[in-house]
mmCIF file of C-alpha atoms in Angstrom:
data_model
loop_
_atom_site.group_PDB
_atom_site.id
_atom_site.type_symbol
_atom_site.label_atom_id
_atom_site.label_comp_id
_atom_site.label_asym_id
_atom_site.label_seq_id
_atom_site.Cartn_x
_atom_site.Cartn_y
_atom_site.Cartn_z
ATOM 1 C CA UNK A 3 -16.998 6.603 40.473
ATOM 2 C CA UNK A 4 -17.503 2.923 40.681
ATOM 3 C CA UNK A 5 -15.392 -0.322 41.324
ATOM 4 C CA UNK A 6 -14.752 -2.878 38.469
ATOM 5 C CA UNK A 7 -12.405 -5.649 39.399
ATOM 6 C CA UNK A 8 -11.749 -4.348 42.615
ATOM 7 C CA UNK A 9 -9.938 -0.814 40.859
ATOM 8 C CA UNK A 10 -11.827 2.114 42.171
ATOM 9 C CA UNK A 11 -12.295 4.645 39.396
ATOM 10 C CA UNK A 12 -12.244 8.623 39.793
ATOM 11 C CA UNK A 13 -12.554 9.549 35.683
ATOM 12 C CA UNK A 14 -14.926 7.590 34.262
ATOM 13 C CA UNK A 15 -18.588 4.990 35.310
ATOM 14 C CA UNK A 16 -17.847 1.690 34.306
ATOM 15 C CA UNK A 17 -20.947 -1.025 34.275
ATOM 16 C CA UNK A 18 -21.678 -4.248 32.675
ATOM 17 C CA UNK A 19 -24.605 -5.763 31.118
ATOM 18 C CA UNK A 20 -23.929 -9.533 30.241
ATOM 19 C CA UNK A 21 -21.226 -9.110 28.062
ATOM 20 C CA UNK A 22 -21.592 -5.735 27.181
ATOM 21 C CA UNK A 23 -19.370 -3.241 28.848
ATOM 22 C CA UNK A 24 -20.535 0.638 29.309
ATOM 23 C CA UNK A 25 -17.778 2.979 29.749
ATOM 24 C CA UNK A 26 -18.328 6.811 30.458
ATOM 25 C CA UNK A 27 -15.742 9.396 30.558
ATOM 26 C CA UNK A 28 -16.963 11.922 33.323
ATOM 27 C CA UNK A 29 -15.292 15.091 34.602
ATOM 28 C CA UNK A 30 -17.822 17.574 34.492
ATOM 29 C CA UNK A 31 -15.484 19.841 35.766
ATOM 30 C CA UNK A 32 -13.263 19.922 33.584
ATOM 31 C CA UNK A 33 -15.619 19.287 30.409
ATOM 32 C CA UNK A 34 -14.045 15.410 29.890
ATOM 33 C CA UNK A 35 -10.877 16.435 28.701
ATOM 34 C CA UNK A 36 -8.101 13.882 28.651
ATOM 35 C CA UNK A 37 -5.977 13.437 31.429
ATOM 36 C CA UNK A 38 -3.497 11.473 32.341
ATOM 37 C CA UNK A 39 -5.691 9.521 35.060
ATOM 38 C CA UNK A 40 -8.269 9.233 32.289
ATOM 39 C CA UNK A 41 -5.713 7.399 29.792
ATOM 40 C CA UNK A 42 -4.765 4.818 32.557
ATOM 41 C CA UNK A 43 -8.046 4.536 34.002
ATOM 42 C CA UNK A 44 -10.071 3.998 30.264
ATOM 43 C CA UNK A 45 -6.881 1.357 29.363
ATOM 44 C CA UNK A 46 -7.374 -0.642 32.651
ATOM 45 C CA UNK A 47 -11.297 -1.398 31.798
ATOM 46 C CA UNK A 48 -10.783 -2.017 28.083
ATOM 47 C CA UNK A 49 -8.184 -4.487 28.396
ATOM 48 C CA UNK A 50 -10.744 -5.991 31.249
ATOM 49 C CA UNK A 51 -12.778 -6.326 28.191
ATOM 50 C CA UNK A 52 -10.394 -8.297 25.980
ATOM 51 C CA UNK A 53 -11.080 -11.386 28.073
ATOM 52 C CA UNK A 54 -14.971 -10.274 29.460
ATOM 53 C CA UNK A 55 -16.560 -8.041 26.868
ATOM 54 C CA UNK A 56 -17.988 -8.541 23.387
ATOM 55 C CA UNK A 57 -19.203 -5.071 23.291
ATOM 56 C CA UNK A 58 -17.552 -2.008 24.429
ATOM 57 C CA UNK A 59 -19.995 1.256 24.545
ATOM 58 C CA UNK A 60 -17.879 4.268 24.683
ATOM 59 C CA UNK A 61 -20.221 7.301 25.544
ATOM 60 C CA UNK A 62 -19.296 11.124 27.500
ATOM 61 C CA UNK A 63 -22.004 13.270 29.245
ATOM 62 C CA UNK A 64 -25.375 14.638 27.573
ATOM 63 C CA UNK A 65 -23.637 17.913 26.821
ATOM 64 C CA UNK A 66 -20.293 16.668 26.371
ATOM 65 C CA UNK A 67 -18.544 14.080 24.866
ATOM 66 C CA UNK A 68 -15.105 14.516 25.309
ATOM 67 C CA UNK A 69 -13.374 17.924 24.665
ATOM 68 C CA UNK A 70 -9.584 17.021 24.526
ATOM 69 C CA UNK A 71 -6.004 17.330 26.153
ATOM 70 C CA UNK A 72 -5.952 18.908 29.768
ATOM 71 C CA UNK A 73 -4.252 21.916 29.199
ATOM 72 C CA UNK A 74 -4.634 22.301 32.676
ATOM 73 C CA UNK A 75 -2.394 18.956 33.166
ATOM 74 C CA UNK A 76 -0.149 20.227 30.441
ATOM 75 C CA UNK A 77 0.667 23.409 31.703
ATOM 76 C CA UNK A 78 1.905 22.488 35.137
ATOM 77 C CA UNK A 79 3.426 19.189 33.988
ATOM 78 C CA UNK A 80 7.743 19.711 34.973
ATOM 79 C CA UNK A 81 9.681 20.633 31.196
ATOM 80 C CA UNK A 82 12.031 17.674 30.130
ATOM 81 C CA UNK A 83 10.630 15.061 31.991
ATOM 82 C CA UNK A 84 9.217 13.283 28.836
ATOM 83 C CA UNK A 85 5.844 13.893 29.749
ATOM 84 C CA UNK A 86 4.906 14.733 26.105
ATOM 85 C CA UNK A 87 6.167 11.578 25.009
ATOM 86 C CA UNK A 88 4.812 9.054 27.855
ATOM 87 C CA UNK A 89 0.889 10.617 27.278
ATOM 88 C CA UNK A 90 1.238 10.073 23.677
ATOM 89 C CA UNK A 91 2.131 6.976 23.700
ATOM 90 C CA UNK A 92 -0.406 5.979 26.369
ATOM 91 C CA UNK A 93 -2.981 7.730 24.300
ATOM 92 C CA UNK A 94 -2.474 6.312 21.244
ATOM 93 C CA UNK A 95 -2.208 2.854 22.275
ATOM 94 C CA UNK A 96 -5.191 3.346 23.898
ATOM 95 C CA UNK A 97 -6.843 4.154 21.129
ATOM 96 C CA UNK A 98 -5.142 0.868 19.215
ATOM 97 C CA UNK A 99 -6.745 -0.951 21.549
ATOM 98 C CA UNK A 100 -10.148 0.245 21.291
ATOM 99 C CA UNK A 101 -9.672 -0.217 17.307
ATOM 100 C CA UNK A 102 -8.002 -3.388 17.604
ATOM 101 C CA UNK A 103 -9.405 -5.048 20.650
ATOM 102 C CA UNK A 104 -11.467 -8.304 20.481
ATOM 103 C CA UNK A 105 -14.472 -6.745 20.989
ATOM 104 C CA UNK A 106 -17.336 -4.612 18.941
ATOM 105 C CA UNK A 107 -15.992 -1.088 20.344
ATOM 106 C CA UNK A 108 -19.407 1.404 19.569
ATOM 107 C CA UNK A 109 -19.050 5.237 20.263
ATOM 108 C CA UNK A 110 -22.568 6.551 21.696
ATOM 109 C CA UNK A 111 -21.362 10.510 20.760
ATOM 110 C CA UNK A 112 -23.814 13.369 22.774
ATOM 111 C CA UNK A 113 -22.968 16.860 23.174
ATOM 112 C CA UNK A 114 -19.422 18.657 21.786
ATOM 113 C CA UNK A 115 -16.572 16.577 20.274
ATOM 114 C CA UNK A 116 -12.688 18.031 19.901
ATOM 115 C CA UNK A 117 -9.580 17.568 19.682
ATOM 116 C CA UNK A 118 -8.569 14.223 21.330
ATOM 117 C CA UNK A 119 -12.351 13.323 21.711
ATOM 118 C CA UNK A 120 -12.466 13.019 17.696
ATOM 119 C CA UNK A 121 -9.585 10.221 18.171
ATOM 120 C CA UNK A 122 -11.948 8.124 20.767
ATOM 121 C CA UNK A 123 -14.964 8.439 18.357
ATOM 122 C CA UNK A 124 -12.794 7.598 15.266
ATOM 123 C CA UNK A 125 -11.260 4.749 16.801
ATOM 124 C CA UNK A 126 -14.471 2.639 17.473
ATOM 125 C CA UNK A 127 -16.181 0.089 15.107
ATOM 126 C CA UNK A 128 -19.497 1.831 15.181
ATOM 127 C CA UNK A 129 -20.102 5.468 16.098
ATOM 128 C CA UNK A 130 -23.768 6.448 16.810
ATOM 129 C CA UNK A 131 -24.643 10.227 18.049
ATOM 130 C CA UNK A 132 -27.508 12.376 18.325
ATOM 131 C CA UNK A 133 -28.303 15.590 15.784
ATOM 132 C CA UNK A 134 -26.729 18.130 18.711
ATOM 133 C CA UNK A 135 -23.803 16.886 18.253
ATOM 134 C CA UNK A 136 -20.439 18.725 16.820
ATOM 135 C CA UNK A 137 -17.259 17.388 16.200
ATOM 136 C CA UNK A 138 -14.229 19.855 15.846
ATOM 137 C CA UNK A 139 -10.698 19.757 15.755
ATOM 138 C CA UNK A 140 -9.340 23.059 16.999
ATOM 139 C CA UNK A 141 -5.200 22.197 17.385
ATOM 140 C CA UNK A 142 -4.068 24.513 15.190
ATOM 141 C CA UNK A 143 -5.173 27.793 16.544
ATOM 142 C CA UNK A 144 -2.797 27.044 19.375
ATOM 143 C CA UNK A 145 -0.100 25.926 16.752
ATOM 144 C CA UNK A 146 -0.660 22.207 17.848
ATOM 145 C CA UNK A 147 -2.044 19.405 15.622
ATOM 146 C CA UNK A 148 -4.003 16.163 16.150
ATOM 147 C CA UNK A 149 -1.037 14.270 15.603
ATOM 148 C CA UNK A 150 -2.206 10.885 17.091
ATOM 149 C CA UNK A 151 -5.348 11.442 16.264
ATOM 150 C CA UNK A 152 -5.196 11.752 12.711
ATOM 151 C CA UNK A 153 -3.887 7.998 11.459
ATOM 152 C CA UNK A 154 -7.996 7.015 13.290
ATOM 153 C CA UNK A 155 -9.420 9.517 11.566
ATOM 154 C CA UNK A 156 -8.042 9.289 7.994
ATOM 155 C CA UNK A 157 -9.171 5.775 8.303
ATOM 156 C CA UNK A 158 -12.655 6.872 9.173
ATOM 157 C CA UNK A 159 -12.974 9.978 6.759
ATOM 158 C CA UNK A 160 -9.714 9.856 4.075
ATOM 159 C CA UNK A 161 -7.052 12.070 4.012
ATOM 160 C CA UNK A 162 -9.096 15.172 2.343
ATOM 161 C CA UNK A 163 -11.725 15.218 5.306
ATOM 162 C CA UNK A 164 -9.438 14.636 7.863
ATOM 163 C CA UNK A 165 -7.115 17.731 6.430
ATOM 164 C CA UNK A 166 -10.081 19.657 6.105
ATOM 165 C CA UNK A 167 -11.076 19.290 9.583
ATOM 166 C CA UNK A 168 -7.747 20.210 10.726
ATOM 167 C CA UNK A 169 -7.263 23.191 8.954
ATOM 168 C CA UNK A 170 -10.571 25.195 9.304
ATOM 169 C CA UNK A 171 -10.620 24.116 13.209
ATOM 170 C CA UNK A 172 -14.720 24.917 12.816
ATOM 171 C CA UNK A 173 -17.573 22.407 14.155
ATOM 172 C CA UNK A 174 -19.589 20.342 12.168
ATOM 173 C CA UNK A 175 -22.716 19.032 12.486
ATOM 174 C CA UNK A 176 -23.883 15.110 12.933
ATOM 175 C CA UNK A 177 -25.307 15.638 9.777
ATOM 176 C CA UNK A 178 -22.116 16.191 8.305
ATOM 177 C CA UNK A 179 -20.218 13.739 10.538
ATOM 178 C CA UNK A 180 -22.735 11.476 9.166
ATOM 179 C CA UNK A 181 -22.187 12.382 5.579
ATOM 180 C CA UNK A 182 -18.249 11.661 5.714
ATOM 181 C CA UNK A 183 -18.830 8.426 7.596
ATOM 182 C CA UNK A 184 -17.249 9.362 10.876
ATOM 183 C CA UNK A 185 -20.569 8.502 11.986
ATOM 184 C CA UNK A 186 -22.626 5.673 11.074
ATOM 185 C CA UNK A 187 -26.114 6.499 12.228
ATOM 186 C CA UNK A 188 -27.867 9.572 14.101
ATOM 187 C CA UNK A 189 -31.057 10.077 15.395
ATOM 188 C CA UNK A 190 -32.035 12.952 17.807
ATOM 189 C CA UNK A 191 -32.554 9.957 20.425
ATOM 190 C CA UNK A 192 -29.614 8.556 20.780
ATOM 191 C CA UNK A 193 -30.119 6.266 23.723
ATOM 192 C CA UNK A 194 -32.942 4.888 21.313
ATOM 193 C CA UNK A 195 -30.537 4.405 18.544
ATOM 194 C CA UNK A 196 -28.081 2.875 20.686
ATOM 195 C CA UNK A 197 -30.668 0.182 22.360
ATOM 196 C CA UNK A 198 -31.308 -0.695 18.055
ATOM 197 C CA UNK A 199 -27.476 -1.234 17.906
ATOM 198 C CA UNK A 200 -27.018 -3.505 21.050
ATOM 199 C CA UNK A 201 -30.240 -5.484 20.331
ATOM 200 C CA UNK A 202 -28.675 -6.927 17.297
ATOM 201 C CA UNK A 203 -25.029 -7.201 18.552
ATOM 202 C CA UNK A 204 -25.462 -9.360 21.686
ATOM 203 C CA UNK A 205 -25.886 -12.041 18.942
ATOM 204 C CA UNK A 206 -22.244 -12.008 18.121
ATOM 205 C CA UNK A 207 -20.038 -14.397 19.847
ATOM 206 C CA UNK A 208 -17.253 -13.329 21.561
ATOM 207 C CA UNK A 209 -14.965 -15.844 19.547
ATOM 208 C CA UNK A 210 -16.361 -14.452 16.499
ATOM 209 C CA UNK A 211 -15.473 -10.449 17.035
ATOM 210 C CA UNK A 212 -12.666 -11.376 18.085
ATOM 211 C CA UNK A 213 -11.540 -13.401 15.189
ATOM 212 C CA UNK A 214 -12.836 -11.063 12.760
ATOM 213 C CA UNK A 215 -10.936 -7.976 14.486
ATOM 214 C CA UNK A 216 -7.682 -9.628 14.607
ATOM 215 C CA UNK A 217 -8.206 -10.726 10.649
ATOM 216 C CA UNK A 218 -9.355 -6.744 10.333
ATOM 217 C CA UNK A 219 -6.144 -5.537 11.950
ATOM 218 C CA UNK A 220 -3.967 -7.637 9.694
ATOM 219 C CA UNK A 221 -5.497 -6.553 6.348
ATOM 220 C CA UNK A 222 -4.449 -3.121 7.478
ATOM 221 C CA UNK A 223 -1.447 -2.142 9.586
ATOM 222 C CA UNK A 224 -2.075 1.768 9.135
ATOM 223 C CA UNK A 225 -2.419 2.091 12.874
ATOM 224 C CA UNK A 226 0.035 0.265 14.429
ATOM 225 C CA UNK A 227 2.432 1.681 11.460
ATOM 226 C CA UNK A 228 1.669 5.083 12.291
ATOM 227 C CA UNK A 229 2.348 4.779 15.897
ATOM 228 C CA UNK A 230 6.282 6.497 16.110
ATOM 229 C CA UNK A 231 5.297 9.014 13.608
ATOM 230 C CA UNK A 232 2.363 9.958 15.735
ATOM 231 C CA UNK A 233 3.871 10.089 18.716
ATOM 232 C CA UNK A 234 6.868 12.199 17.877
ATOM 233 C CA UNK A 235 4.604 14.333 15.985
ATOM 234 C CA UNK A 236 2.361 15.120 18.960
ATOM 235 C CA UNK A 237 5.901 15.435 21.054
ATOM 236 C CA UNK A 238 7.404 18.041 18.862
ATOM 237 C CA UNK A 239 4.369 20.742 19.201
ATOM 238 C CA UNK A 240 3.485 19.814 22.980
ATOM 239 C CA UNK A 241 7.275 20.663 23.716
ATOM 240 C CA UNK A 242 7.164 23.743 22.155
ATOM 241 C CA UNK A 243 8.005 26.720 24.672
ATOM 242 C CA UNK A 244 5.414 29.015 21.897
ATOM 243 C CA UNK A 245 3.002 26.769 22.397
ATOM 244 C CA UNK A 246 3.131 25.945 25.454
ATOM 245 C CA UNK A 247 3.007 29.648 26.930
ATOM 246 C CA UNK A 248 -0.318 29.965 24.479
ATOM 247 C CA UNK A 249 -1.651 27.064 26.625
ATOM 248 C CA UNK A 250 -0.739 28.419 29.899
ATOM 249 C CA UNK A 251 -1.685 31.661 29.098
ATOM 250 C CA UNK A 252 -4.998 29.612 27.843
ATOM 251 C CA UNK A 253 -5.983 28.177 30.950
ATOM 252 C CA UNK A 254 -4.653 31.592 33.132
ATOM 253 C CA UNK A 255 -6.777 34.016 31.544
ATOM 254 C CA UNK A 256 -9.116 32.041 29.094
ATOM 255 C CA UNK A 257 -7.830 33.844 26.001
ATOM 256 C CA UNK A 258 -7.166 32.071 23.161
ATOM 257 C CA UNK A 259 -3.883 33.110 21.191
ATOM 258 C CA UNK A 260 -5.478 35.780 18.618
ATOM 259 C CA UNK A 261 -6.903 37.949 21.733
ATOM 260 C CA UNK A 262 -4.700 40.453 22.986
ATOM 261 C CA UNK A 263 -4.203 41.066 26.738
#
């Protein structure tokens, strides 16, 4: 998929335009769900852009942004081996570093939004996305939650909208996204709307952004404070035997766990 600092790349495009970096998550096959590939891959080229980057553009594929955890991954990953643990943690801090990083972090949204792909979007500066797109977070109907990504979202939406999300597991609209300030602008051409965006923030200076985001991070220490709870959180339902044989019996048969055999 590409070669930035001599790392070849299998999950995700990577170019650069001056100082702006462009970084899209693509598995079509497997509808850009997170893996753990993905994780590493996605932390190699944003800490490439703490030093190189004043802008990092976070966008999926035209249909689909990002649709969550690989229950494929999870499913055949070996029982006690901490994998629960390890992926959390490399998620989340991920995600602290897209929030936190020295660099204007803008999520270009397209297509379906869940689960996990809700934490990307929530963790960026600026979030742009066209009218087609929905955002969902559909955990609980396999007795999961977005542990991790709820301490991002809260600080995009509050507590009520983030809960709200959670609980009815439906989509919403851009509109709505919009409307509860997970999103910041949306226009049914995106790449337009986008192209606005970057116009006006290759004026910033690198030195700037990045002052600014580390006085950001220290007038609120929500996300870094939120890290163990997270984590453990996301550990507890992920080692769950129930839920795991929901997800395995998920990705065998493509039932979900209120359809019967």
């Amino acid at each position: 998929m590409g070669l930035l600092n001599g790392v070849e790349y299998r999950t995700v495009e990577v170019r650069f335009d001056n100082e702006i970096c462009f970084l899209r998550i693509n598995r079509p096959d497997a509808e850009n769900r997170i893996s753990s590939r993905l994780v590493e891959e996605c932390a190699r080229v944003v800490e490439f852009c703490e030093q190189h980057a004043k802008v990092l553009v976070l966008e999926g594929l035209p249909e689909v942004f990002c649709t969550g955890a690989d229950f494929q991954e999870i499913s055949s990953a070996p029982q006690g081996d901490g994998y629960e643990r390890t992926h959390a943690e490399a998620l989340y801090d991920l995600w602290l570093s897209i929030a936190l990083g020295s660099f204007v972090s803008v999520a270009h949204v397209r297509g379906r939004v869940n689960a996990g792909g809700v934490g990307f979007v929530a963790a960026c500066d600026v979030v742009l996305c066209e009218e087609k797109a929905v955002f969902s977070l559909s955990e609980l109907l396999f007795g999961l939650m977005p542990a991790c990504v709820m301490p991002f979202l809260i600080r995009k939406v509050g507590v009520a909208k983030a809960n709200y999300l959670t609980l009815m597991t439906q989509p919403v609209t851009a509109r709505q996204a919009l409307d509860w300030q997970l999103a910041d602008a949306c226009e049914v051409n995106s790449a337009n709307l986008l192209r606005k965006h970057l116009l006006r923030l290759r004026y910033l200076p690198k030195t700037g952004v990045a002052r600014y985001k580390k006085y950001l991070g220290a007038l609120d220490d929500t996300l870094v404070a939120s890290r163990e709870k997270a984590v453990e959180a996301n550990r507890e339902v992920f080692s769950d035997p129930e839920n795991l044989a929901k997800i395995s019996r998920y990705v065998r048969t493509g039932q979900f766990p209120w359809e019967e055999e």
